[in-house]
Amino acid sequence: MGIVIAVDGPAGSGKGTITKLVAEQLNLVNIDTGAMYRCVALECINKNIKETEINKIEEVLKNIEIQLKKENDKQVVLLNGENVTDKIRTREIDIAASKFSAIKQVRNSITPMQRAMAENKNIIMEGRDIGTVVFPSADVKIFLDCSSEEKARRRHKQNLERGIESNFEEIFAEIERRNKLDSEREIAPLVKAEDAILVDSTNMTIEEVTQKIIKIIKEKVNI
Ligand code: DC
């Protein structure tokens, strides 16, 4: 096992942006675990499978192949060989991924895949349960958070930049609902690991948060 840095936090906390930058600067492999739950949701939607149809979901999980790759410096997501990098970033998938990821059978298949992806590499893995369930003995655990307004503001801006239609009030309500669902579910809920270091990014720039996290990592591991 190489070095494992776990970054958990709610939707809109900036995990994606920050882990990508930290990974580049410390030469770590960046693993976005949310993308994997998004793939499960997309595959089920494509096959017209609802969250209640557990047998059908189990069939999907048996055959699903998810690859996270870096191509020309861009993170690419392949679902059964198809490039779904943009398809998994819609609002429909935001909501569906939150629902499908609460299913025990889904987590039981995806968690081992995440552990396997980390084998023999120095990684930074971001998600909701990395420091609590996937890698409870990670070398460094960060819990990234910020105010609700800031989460919605960032996601609204990100949507507009991606050309996705966005309304601030709707985004605010949606993020709140999704984070509530992720935090209150029974299995592997979004929660700060006891030994995770809390970083509140509300009044910090991207560069400040990146440098703060790099400093925390360097204090804990020789990198
Ligand atoms: O980080 P994200 O928004 O791409 O994640 C999409 C959904 O997947 C999110 O609503 C919760 C779920 N998720 C999870 O349950 N566990 C993880 N480790 C990562 C994401």
mmCIF file of C-alpha atoms and ligand atoms in Angstrom:
data_model
loop_
_atom_site.group_PDB
_atom_site.id
_atom_site.type_symbol
_atom_site.label_atom_id
_atom_site.label_comp_id
_atom_site.label_asym_id
_atom_site.label_seq_id
_atom_site.Cartn_x
_atom_site.Cartn_y
_atom_site.Cartn_z
ATOM 1 C CA MET A 1 0.000 0.000 0.000
ATOM 2 C CA GLY A 2 1.261 3.457 -0.918
ATOM 3 C CA ILE A 3 0.330 6.732 0.734
ATOM 4 C CA VAL A 4 -3.421 7.270 1.152
ATOM 5 C CA ILE A 5 -4.896 10.744 1.593
ATOM 6 C CA ALA A 6 -8.657 10.716 2.258
ATOM 7 C CA VAL A 7 -10.706 13.828 1.503
ATOM 8 C CA ASP A 8 -14.365 13.760 2.498
ATOM 9 C CA GLY A 9 -16.998 16.435 2.554
ATOM 10 C CA PRO A 10 -20.426 17.488 1.314
ATOM 11 C CA ALA A 11 -21.420 18.377 -2.244
ATOM 12 C CA GLY A 12 -20.238 21.876 -3.062
ATOM 13 C CA SER A 13 -17.412 21.937 -0.513
ATOM 14 C CA GLY A 14 -14.812 22.148 -3.288
ATOM 15 C CA LYS A 15 -13.393 18.618 -2.917
ATOM 16 C CA GLY A 16 -13.128 18.028 -6.656
ATOM 17 C CA THR A 17 -11.261 21.231 -7.445
ATOM 18 C CA ILE A 18 -8.938 21.013 -4.460
ATOM 19 C CA THR A 19 -8.002 17.322 -4.698
ATOM 20 C CA LYS A 20 -7.164 17.755 -8.385
ATOM 21 C CA LEU A 21 -4.759 20.610 -7.555
ATOM 22 C CA VAL A 22 -3.215 18.843 -4.556
ATOM 23 C CA ALA A 23 -2.765 15.683 -6.666
ATOM 24 C CA GLU A 24 -0.947 17.639 -9.379
ATOM 25 C CA GLN A 25 1.345 19.415 -6.946
ATOM 26 C CA LEU A 26 2.222 16.336 -4.867
ATOM 27 C CA ASN A 27 2.195 13.866 -7.760
ATOM 28 C CA LEU A 28 -0.599 11.735 -6.319
ATOM 29 C CA VAL A 29 -3.166 9.694 -8.267
ATOM 30 C CA ASN A 30 -6.514 11.437 -7.865
ATOM 31 C CA ILE A 31 -9.538 9.157 -7.405
ATOM 32 C CA ASP A 32 -12.986 10.742 -7.575
ATOM 33 C CA THR A 33 -15.275 8.176 -5.953
ATOM 34 C CA GLY A 34 -18.439 10.216 -6.564
ATOM 35 C CA ALA A 35 -17.900 9.617 -10.296
ATOM 36 C CA MET A 36 -18.299 5.883 -9.644
ATOM 37 C CA TYR A 37 -21.680 6.285 -7.927
ATOM 38 C CA ARG A 38 -22.657 8.600 -10.754
ATOM 39 C CA CYS A 39 -21.826 5.800 -13.232
ATOM 40 C CA VAL A 40 -24.068 3.361 -11.366
ATOM 41 C CA ALA A 41 -26.893 5.920 -11.453
ATOM 42 C CA LEU A 42 -26.402 6.599 -15.181
ATOM 43 C CA GLU A 43 -26.343 2.892 -16.059
ATOM 44 C CA CYS A 44 -29.542 2.280 -14.073
ATOM 45 C CA ILE A 45 -31.280 5.270 -15.650
ATOM 46 C CA ASN A 46 -30.191 4.089 -19.120
ATOM 47 C CA LYS A 47 -31.731 0.691 -18.348
ATOM 48 C CA ASN A 48 -34.869 2.214 -16.832
ATOM 49 C CA ILE A 49 -34.133 0.694 -13.423
ATOM 50 C CA LYS A 50 -35.521 2.352 -10.297
ATOM 51 C CA GLU A 51 -33.836 2.501 -6.856
ATOM 52 C CA THR A 52 -36.356 -0.005 -5.530
ATOM 53 C CA GLU A 53 -35.490 -2.714 -8.106
ATOM 54 C CA ILE A 54 -32.668 -4.294 -6.135
ATOM 55 C CA ASN A 55 -32.394 -7.501 -8.214
ATOM 56 C CA LYS A 56 -31.952 -5.521 -11.396
ATOM 57 C CA ILE A 57 -29.438 -3.223 -9.709
ATOM 58 C CA GLU A 58 -27.466 -6.287 -8.614
ATOM 59 C CA GLU A 59 -27.366 -7.464 -12.252
ATOM 60 C CA VAL A 60 -26.035 -4.063 -13.303
ATOM 61 C CA LEU A 61 -23.364 -4.209 -10.573
ATOM 62 C CA LYS A 62 -22.207 -7.662 -11.690
ATOM 63 C CA ASN A 63 -21.398 -6.412 -15.169
ATOM 64 C CA ILE A 64 -20.412 -2.809 -14.618
ATOM 65 C CA GLU A 65 -16.923 -1.678 -15.538
ATOM 66 C CA ILE A 66 -15.836 1.747 -14.346
ATOM 67 C CA GLN A 67 -12.491 3.260 -15.269
ATOM 68 C CA LEU A 68 -11.080 6.569 -14.075
ATOM 69 C CA LYS A 69 -8.291 7.685 -16.382
ATOM 70 C CA LYS A 70 -6.168 10.698 -17.073
ATOM 71 C CA GLU A 71 -6.069 11.683 -20.742
ATOM 72 C CA ASN A 72 -4.177 14.788 -21.881
ATOM 73 C CA ASP A 73 -4.225 16.082 -18.305
ATOM 74 C CA LYS A 74 -8.023 15.683 -18.106
ATOM 75 C CA GLN A 75 -9.791 13.255 -15.807
ATOM 76 C CA VAL A 76 -11.877 10.901 -17.961
ATOM 77 C CA VAL A 77 -14.599 8.513 -16.764
ATOM 78 C CA LEU A 78 -15.360 5.360 -18.781
ATOM 79 C CA LEU A 79 -18.506 3.343 -18.131
ATOM 80 C CA ASN A 80 -18.375 -0.048 -19.849
ATOM 81 C CA GLY A 81 -15.872 1.470 -22.263
ATOM 82 C CA GLU A 82 -17.943 4.561 -23.105
ATOM 83 C CA ASN A 83 -16.652 8.018 -22.243
ATOM 84 C CA VAL A 84 -19.313 9.412 -19.874
ATOM 85 C CA THR A 85 -17.227 12.234 -18.363
ATOM 86 C CA ASP A 86 -19.842 14.891 -19.197
ATOM 87 C CA LYS A 87 -22.943 12.687 -19.113
ATOM 88 C CA ILE A 88 -22.522 12.008 -15.374
ATOM 89 C CA ARG A 89 -22.442 15.730 -14.511
ATOM 90 C CA THR A 90 -26.107 16.572 -15.069
ATOM 91 C CA ARG A 91 -28.564 17.605 -12.368
ATOM 92 C CA GLU A 92 -30.558 14.442 -12.997
ATOM 93 C CA ILE A 93 -27.475 12.366 -12.144
ATOM 94 C CA ASP A 94 -26.646 14.598 -9.122
ATOM 95 C CA ILE A 95 -29.938 13.537 -7.580
ATOM 96 C CA ALA A 96 -29.946 9.920 -8.813
ATOM 97 C CA ALA A 97 -26.366 9.263 -7.624
ATOM 98 C CA SER A 98 -27.322 10.373 -4.133
ATOM 99 C CA LYS A 99 -30.243 7.911 -4.133
ATOM 100 C CA PHE A 100 -28.436 4.917 -5.676
ATOM 101 C CA SER A 101 -25.388 5.423 -3.457
ATOM 102 C CA ALA A 102 -27.532 4.887 -0.348
ATOM 103 C CA ILE A 103 -28.241 1.279 -1.427
ATOM 104 C CA LYS A 104 -26.287 -1.351 0.504
ATOM 105 C CA GLN A 105 -25.669 -3.574 -2.544
ATOM 106 C CA VAL A 106 -24.277 -0.621 -4.488
ATOM 107 C CA ARG A 107 -21.832 0.296 -1.732
ATOM 108 C CA ASN A 108 -20.817 -3.345 -1.248
ATOM 109 C CA SER A 109 -19.672 -3.519 -4.880
ATOM 110 C CA ILE A 110 -18.191 -0.064 -5.265
ATOM 111 C CA THR A 111 -16.145 0.083 -2.040
ATOM 112 C CA PRO A 112 -13.893 -2.900 -3.001
ATOM 113 C CA MET A 113 -13.380 -1.378 -6.459
ATOM 114 C CA GLN A 114 -12.152 1.810 -4.784
ATOM 115 C CA ARG A 115 -9.733 -0.133 -2.585
ATOM 116 C CA ALA A 116 -8.421 -2.011 -5.628
ATOM 117 C CA MET A 117 -7.873 1.234 -7.542
ATOM 118 C CA ALA A 118 -5.581 2.442 -4.779
ATOM 119 C CA GLU A 119 -3.297 -0.595 -4.739
ATOM 120 C CA ASN A 120 0.417 0.149 -5.011
ATOM 121 C CA LYS A 121 -0.102 3.833 -5.674
ATOM 122 C CA ASN A 122 0.171 7.076 -3.742
ATOM 123 C CA ILE A 123 -3.367 8.363 -3.891
ATOM 124 C CA ILE A 124 -5.674 11.160 -2.868
ATOM 125 C CA MET A 125 -9.235 9.846 -2.814
ATOM 126 C CA GLU A 126 -12.262 12.084 -2.438
ATOM 127 C CA GLY A 127 -15.799 11.167 -1.434
ATOM 128 C CA ARG A 128 -18.085 10.889 1.566
ATOM 129 C CA ASP A 129 -16.880 7.789 3.431
ATOM 130 C CA ILE A 130 -13.209 7.485 2.481
ATOM 131 C CA GLY A 131 -11.800 8.237 5.939
ATOM 132 C CA THR A 132 -14.548 6.329 7.750
ATOM 133 C CA VAL A 133 -15.196 3.206 5.636
ATOM 134 C CA VAL A 134 -13.021 2.824 2.528
ATOM 135 C CA PHE A 135 -9.683 3.647 4.193
ATOM 136 C CA PRO A 136 -10.202 3.994 7.961
ATOM 137 C CA SER A 137 -6.440 3.849 8.402
ATOM 138 C CA ALA A 138 -5.594 6.439 5.744
ATOM 139 C CA ASP A 139 -2.316 8.299 6.370
ATOM 140 C CA VAL A 140 -4.073 11.683 6.285
ATOM 141 C CA LYS A 141 -7.782 12.468 6.591
ATOM 142 C CA ILE A 142 -9.250 15.808 5.635
ATOM 143 C CA PHE A 143 -12.875 16.840 6.041
ATOM 144 C CA LEU A 144 -13.609 19.781 3.776
ATOM 145 C CA ASP A 145 -16.633 21.938 4.469
ATOM 146 C CA CYS A 146 -18.015 25.443 3.920
ATOM 147 C CA SER A 147 -21.248 27.370 4.498
ATOM 148 C CA SER A 148 -24.431 26.358 2.665
ATOM 149 C CA GLU A 149 -24.537 29.656 0.729
ATOM 150 C CA GLU A 150 -20.965 29.191 -0.416
ATOM 151 C CA LYS A 151 -21.641 25.603 -1.563
ATOM 152 C CA ALA A 152 -24.591 26.766 -3.658
ATOM 153 C CA ARG A 153 -22.688 29.768 -5.021
ATOM 154 C CA ARG A 154 -19.792 27.553 -6.160
ATOM 155 C CA ARG A 155 -22.024 24.903 -7.737
ATOM 156 C CA HIS A 156 -24.093 27.595 -9.489
ATOM 157 C CA LYS A 157 -20.921 29.118 -10.948
ATOM 158 C CA GLN A 158 -19.616 25.664 -11.968
ATOM 159 C CA ASN A 159 -22.911 24.864 -13.727
ATOM 160 C CA LEU A 160 -22.851 28.138 -15.657
ATOM 161 C CA GLU A 161 -19.239 27.503 -16.691
ATOM 162 C CA ARG A 162 -20.222 24.043 -17.924
ATOM 163 C CA GLY A 163 -23.149 25.504 -19.875
ATOM 164 C CA ILE A 164 -25.715 23.850 -17.576
ATOM 165 C CA GLU A 165 -28.868 25.862 -16.848
ATOM 166 C CA SER A 166 -28.765 27.026 -13.227
ATOM 167 C CA ASN A 167 -30.877 28.996 -10.778
ATOM 168 C CA PHE A 168 -29.254 29.924 -7.462
ATOM 169 C CA GLU A 169 -32.285 29.294 -5.224
ATOM 170 C CA GLU A 170 -32.967 25.937 -6.870
ATOM 171 C CA ILE A 171 -29.322 24.911 -6.569
ATOM 172 C CA PHE A 172 -29.270 25.961 -2.919
ATOM 173 C CA ALA A 173 -32.314 23.797 -2.131
ATOM 174 C CA GLU A 174 -31.014 20.880 -4.197
ATOM 175 C CA ILE A 175 -27.589 20.828 -2.536
ATOM 176 C CA GLU A 176 -29.129 21.064 0.920
ATOM 177 C CA ARG A 177 -31.457 18.154 0.122
ATOM 178 C CA ARG A 178 -28.666 16.032 -1.332
ATOM 179 C CA ASN A 179 -26.283 16.675 1.567
ATOM 180 C CA LYS A 180 -29.068 15.859 4.027
ATOM 181 C CA LEU A 181 -29.728 12.571 2.207
ATOM 182 C CA ASP A 182 -25.998 11.719 2.113
ATOM 183 C CA SER A 183 -25.566 12.583 5.808
ATOM 184 C CA GLU A 184 -28.646 10.829 7.124
ATOM 185 C CA ARG A 185 -28.487 7.543 5.212
ATOM 186 C CA GLU A 186 -27.939 4.373 7.197
ATOM 187 C CA ILE A 187 -24.859 3.009 5.449
ATOM 188 C CA ALA A 188 -21.581 4.902 5.217
ATOM 189 C CA PRO A 189 -23.148 8.332 5.780
ATOM 190 C CA LEU A 190 -21.290 11.552 5.162
ATOM 191 C CA VAL A 191 -19.670 12.202 8.515
ATOM 192 C CA LYS A 192 -16.332 13.565 9.650
ATOM 193 C CA ALA A 193 -14.029 10.782 10.845
ATOM 194 C CA GLU A 194 -12.980 11.394 14.427
ATOM 195 C CA ASP A 195 -9.351 11.720 13.407
ATOM 196 C CA ALA A 196 -9.994 13.841 10.290
ATOM 197 C CA ILE A 197 -8.772 17.431 10.171
ATOM 198 C CA LEU A 198 -11.584 19.872 9.447
ATOM 199 C CA VAL A 199 -10.852 22.513 6.835
ATOM 200 C CA ASP A 200 -13.542 25.190 6.494
ATOM 201 C CA SER A 201 -13.048 26.811 3.110
ATOM 202 C CA THR A 202 -15.873 29.386 3.355
ATOM 203 C CA ASN A 203 -13.643 32.453 3.349
ATOM 204 C CA MET A 204 -10.634 30.969 1.601
ATOM 205 C CA THR A 205 -9.504 31.099 -2.016
ATOM 206 C CA ILE A 206 -8.863 27.882 -3.971
ATOM 207 C CA GLU A 207 -5.127 28.540 -3.725
ATOM 208 C CA GLU A 208 -5.311 29.068 0.050
ATOM 209 C CA VAL A 209 -7.226 25.836 0.612
ATOM 210 C CA THR A 210 -4.850 23.914 -1.665
ATOM 211 C CA GLN A 211 -1.788 25.191 0.198
ATOM 212 C CA LYS A 212 -3.363 24.537 3.590
ATOM 213 C CA ILE A 213 -4.091 20.920 2.667
ATOM 214 C CA ILE A 214 -0.611 20.434 1.186
ATOM 215 C CA LYS A 215 0.847 21.732 4.460
ATOM 216 C CA ILE A 216 -1.291 19.312 6.513
ATOM 217 C CA ILE A 217 -0.223 16.400 4.289
ATOM 218 C CA LYS A 218 3.467 17.309 4.435
ATOM 219 C CA GLU A 219 3.331 17.497 8.215
ATOM 220 C CA LYS A 220 2.013 13.926 8.360
ATOM 221 C CA VAL A 221 3.778 12.062 5.562
ATOM 222 C CA ASN A 222 7.101 12.198 3.870
ATOM 223 C CA ILE A 223 6.178 13.229 0.347
HETATM 224 O O1 DC B 1 -19.040 13.843 -5.005
HETATM 225 P P1 DC B 1 -20.212 13.718 -5.987
HETATM 226 O O2 DC B 1 -21.181 14.861 -5.897
HETATM 227 O O3 DC B 1 -19.767 13.473 -7.386
HETATM 228 O O4 DC B 1 -20.980 12.395 -5.506
HETATM 229 C C1 DC B 1 -22.185 11.971 -6.087
HETATM 230 C C2 DC B 1 -23.011 11.219 -5.068
HETATM 231 O O5 DC B 1 -22.372 9.996 -4.737
HETATM 232 C C3 DC B 1 -23.241 11.946 -3.746
HETATM 233 O O6 DC B 1 -24.544 12.471 -3.648
HETATM 234 C C4 DC B 1 -23.032 10.927 -2.674
HETATM 235 C C5 DC B 1 -22.441 9.736 -3.358
HETATM 236 N N1 DC B 1 -21.111 9.399 -2.857
HETATM 237 C C6 DC B 1 -21.060 8.506 -1.796
HETATM 238 O O7 DC B 1 -22.098 8.105 -1.285
HETATM 239 N N2 DC B 1 -19.856 8.085 -1.343
HETATM 240 C C7 DC B 1 -18.720 8.533 -1.886
HETATM 241 N N3 DC B 1 -17.549 8.086 -1.417
HETATM 242 C C8 DC B 1 -18.758 9.459 -2.956
HETATM 243 C C9 DC B 1 -19.981 9.883 -3.407
#
